[in-house]
Coordinates of C-alpha atoms in Angstrom, one line a residue:
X1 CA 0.0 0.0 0.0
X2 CA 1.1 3.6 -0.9
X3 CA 1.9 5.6 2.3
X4 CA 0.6 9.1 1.7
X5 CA 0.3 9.6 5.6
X6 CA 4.3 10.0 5.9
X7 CA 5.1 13.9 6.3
X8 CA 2.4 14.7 6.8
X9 CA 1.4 17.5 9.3
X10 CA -1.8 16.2 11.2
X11 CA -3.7 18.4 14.1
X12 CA -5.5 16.1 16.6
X13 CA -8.2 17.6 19.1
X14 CA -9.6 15.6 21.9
X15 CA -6.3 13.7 21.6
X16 CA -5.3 12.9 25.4
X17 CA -7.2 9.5 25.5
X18 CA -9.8 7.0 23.3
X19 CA -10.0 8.1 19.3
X20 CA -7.8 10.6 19.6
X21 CA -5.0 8.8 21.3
X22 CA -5.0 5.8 19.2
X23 CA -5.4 7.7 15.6
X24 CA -2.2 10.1 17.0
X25 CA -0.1 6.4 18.1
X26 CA -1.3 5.2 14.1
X27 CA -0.4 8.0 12.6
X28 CA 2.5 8.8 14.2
X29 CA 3.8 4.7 13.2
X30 CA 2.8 5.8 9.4
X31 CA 5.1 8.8 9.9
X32 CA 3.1 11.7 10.0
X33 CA 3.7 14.6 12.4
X34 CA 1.4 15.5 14.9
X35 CA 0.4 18.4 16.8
X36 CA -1.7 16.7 19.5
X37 CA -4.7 19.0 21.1
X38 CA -6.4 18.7 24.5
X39 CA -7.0 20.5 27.8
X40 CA -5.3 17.3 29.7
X41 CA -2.0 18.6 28.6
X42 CA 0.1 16.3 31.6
X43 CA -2.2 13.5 29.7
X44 CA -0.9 14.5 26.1
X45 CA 2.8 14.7 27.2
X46 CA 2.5 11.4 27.6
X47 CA 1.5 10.5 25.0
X48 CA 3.9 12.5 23.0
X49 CA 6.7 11.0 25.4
X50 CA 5.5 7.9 23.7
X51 CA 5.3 8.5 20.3
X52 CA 9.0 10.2 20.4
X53 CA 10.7 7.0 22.1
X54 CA 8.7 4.9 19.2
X55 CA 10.5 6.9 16.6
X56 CA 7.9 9.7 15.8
X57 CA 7.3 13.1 15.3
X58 CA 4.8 14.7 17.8
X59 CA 4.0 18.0 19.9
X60 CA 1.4 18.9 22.2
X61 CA -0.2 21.7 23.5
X62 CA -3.3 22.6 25.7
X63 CA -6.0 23.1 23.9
X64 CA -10.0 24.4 24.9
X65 CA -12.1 23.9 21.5
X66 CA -14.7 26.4 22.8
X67 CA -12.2 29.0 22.3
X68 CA -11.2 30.5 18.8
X69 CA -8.0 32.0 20.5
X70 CA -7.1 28.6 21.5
X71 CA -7.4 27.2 18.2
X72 CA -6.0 29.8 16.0
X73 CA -3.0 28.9 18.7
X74 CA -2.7 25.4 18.1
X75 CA -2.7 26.1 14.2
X76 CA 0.1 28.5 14.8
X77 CA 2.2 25.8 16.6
X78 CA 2.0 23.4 14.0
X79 CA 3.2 25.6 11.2
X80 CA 5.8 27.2 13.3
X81 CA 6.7 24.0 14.2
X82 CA 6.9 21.5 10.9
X83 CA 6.3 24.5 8.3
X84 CA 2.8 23.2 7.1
X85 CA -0.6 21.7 7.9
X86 CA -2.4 18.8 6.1
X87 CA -4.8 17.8 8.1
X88 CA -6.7 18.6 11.2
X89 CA -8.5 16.0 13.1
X90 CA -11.5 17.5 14.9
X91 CA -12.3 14.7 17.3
X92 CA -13.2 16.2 20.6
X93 CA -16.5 15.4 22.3
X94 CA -18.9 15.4 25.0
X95 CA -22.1 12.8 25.5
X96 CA -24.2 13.7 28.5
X97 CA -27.2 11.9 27.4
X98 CA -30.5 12.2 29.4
X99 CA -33.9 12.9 28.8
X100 CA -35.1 15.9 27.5
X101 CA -37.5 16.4 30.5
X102 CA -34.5 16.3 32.9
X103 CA -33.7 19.6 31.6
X104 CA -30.2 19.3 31.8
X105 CA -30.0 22.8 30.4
X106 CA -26.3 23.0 31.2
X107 CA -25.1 19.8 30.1
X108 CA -27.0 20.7 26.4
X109 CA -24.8 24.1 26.4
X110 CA -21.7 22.2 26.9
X111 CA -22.3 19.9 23.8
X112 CA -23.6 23.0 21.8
X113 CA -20.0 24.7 22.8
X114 CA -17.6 21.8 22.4
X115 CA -19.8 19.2 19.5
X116 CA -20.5 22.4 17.2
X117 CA -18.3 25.4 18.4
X118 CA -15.2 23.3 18.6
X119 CA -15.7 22.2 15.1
X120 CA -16.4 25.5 14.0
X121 CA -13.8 27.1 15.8
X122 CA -11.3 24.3 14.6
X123 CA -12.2 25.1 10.7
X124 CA -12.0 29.1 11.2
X125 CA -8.7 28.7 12.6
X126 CA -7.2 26.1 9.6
X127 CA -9.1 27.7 6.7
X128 CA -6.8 30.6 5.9
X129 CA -3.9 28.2 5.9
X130 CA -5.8 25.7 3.8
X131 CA -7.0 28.3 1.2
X132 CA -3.7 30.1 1.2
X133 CA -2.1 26.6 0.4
X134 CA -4.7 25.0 -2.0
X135 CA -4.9 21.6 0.2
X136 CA -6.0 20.6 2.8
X137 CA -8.6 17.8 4.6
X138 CA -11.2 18.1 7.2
X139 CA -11.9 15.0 9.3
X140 CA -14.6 15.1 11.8
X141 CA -16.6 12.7 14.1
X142 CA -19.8 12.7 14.3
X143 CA -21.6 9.6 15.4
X144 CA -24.3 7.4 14.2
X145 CA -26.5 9.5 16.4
X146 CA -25.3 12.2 13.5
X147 CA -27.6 9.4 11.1
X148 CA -30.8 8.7 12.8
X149 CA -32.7 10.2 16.4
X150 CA -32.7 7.7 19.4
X151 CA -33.9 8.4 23.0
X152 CA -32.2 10.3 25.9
X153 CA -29.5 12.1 23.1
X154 CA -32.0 14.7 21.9
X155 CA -29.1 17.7 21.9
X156 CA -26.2 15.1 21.1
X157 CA -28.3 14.0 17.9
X158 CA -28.5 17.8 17.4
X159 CA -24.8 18.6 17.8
X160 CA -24.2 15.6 15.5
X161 CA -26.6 16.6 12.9
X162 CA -25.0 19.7 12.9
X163 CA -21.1 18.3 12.3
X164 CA -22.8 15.9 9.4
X165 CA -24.8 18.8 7.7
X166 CA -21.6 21.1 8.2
X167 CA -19.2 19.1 6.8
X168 CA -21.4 18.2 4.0
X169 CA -21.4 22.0 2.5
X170 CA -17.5 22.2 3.4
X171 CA -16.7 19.7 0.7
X172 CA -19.4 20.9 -1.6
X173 CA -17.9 24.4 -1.6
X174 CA -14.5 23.4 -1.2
X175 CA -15.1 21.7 -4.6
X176 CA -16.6 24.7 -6.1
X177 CA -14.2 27.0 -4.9
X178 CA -11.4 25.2 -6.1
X179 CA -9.4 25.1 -3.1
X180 CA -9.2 21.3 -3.1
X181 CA -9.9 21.2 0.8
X182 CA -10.8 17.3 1.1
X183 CA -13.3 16.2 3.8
X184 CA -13.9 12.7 6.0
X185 CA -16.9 12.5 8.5
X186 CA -17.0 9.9 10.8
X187 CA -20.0 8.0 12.3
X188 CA -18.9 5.6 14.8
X189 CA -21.4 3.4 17.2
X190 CA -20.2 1.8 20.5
X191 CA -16.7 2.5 20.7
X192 CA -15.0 2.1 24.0
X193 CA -13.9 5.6 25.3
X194 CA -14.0 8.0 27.6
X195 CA -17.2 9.4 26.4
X196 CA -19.7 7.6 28.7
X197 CA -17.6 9.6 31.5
X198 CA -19.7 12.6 30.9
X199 CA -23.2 10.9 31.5
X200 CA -24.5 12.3 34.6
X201 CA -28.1 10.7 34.4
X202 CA -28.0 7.4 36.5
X203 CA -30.2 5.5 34.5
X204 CA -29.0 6.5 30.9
X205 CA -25.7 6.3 31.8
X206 CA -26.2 2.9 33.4
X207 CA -27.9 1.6 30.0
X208 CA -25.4 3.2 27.7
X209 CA -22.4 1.2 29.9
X210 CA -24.6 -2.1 29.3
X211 CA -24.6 -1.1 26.0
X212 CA -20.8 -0.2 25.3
X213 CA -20.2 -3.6 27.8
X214 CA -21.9 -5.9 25.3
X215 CA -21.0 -4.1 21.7
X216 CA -17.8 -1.9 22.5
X217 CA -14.9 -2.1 20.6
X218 CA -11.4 -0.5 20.3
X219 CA -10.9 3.3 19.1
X220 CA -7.8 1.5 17.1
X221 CA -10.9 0.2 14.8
X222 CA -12.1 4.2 14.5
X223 CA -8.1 5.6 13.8
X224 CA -7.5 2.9 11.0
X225 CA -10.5 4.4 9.0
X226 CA -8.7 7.7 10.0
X227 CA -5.5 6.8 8.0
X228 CA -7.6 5.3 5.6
X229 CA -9.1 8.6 4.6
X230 CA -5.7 10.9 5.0
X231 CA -3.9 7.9 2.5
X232 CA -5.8 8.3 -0.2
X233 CA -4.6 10.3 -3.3
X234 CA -4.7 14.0 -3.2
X235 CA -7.8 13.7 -6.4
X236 CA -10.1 11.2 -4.2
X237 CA -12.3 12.0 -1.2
X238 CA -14.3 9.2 0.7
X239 CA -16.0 11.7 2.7
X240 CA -18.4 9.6 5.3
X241 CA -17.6 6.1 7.2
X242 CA -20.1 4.8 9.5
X243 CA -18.2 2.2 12.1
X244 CA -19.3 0.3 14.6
X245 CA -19.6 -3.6 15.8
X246 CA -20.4 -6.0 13.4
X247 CA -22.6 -7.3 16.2
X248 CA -24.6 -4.4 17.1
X249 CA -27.8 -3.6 15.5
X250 CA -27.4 0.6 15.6

């Protein structure tokens, strides 16, 4: 297989543990270079600590998706660092299911801020560079809650929505505009991660660990679509992959 991964300058947010992690530990084994993006920052040093004694390229640096300053920052490190951006991975993520009726009204604002702000805030700070440059590819994860409605994640099927409708016009005008900015959405199902963590309703969160207990299976399965989508040839896009257990019925 062609390696078109190697050299390649790759931003990673919500990359301190799950996804994240294991798409920067692939990538960075294909030889790209990473700029690796979280607020865990003594988390991401780790991980970078890793990577380097592996043979790799990496860097990281604290990261808050909910603020533009913080992203446009993270896009600065990476260029000052390698030169050049290819990619940015915009992987960070917050699930606090529960019913509507709960009224969680402050758990639906942090998935507005960090589900659709992050993302957005993540593309405003890139763009420029990927314009300027004439390349560039977007790769975002959504969820199969981003494909069809189910119970207790009214506002995370909303944020999801959102990153698949979003993404959708990015390539669309990317194409028309000619700036041959390249997209990947991703929609995985029960992946084991972090991401249950955030639940704070005791009986979702209780069903959705049954759930990931008897489905779940490795964010390694999630980062090989990852490098999948970055290795293809600069004139191809495959720009959705829905993922999940072959034994689960989402």
């Amino acid at each position: 297989m062609d390696n078109n991964i190697s050299g390649k300058t790759v931003i990673i947010t919500g990359a301190s543990s799950g996804i994240g992690e294991a798409t920067a530990r692939l990538l960075a084994a294909r030889g790209a270079r990473l700029v690796l993006g979280a607020r865990r920052e003594d988390r991401l040093n780790t991980i970078v600590e890793a990577i380097r004694k592996d043979g790799g390229q990496a860097i990281a640096q604290a990261l808050d998706v909910t603020s533009p300053d913080s992203n446009a920052a993270i896009v600065e490190r990476a260029k000052a660092e390698f030169g050049r951006i290819d990619a940015i991975f915009l992987n960070a993520g917050l699930m606090p299911n529960s019913p509507i009726s709960a009224l969680k009204t402050d758990e639906w604002r942090q998935m507005v801020d960090v589900n659709i702000s992050g993302v957005l805030n993540g593309v405003a700070a890139v763009m420029p560079t990927f314009v300027a440059q004439k390349s560039g590819h977007v790769i975002a994860t959504s969820s199969v809650a981003g494909l069809k409605a189910y119970p207790t994640t009214g506002v995370y099927c909303g944020t999801k929505w959102f990153v698949r409708a979003f993404m959708e016009v990015l390539r669309m005008e990317s194409a028309n505009e000619g700036t041959n900015i390249r997209t990947a959405t991703i929609y995985p199902a029960a992946i084991n991660t972090e991401l249950l963590d955030t639940i704070s309703h005791a009986g979702v969160s209780e069903g959705m660990r049954a759930l990931y207990n008897q489905y779940g299976i490795a964010p390694e399965r999630v980062a090989d679509v990852v490098a999948y989508a970055l290795n293809l040839p600069a004139d191809t896009t495959v720009n959705e992959f829905t993922i999940g257990p072959a034994n689960q019925p989402w």
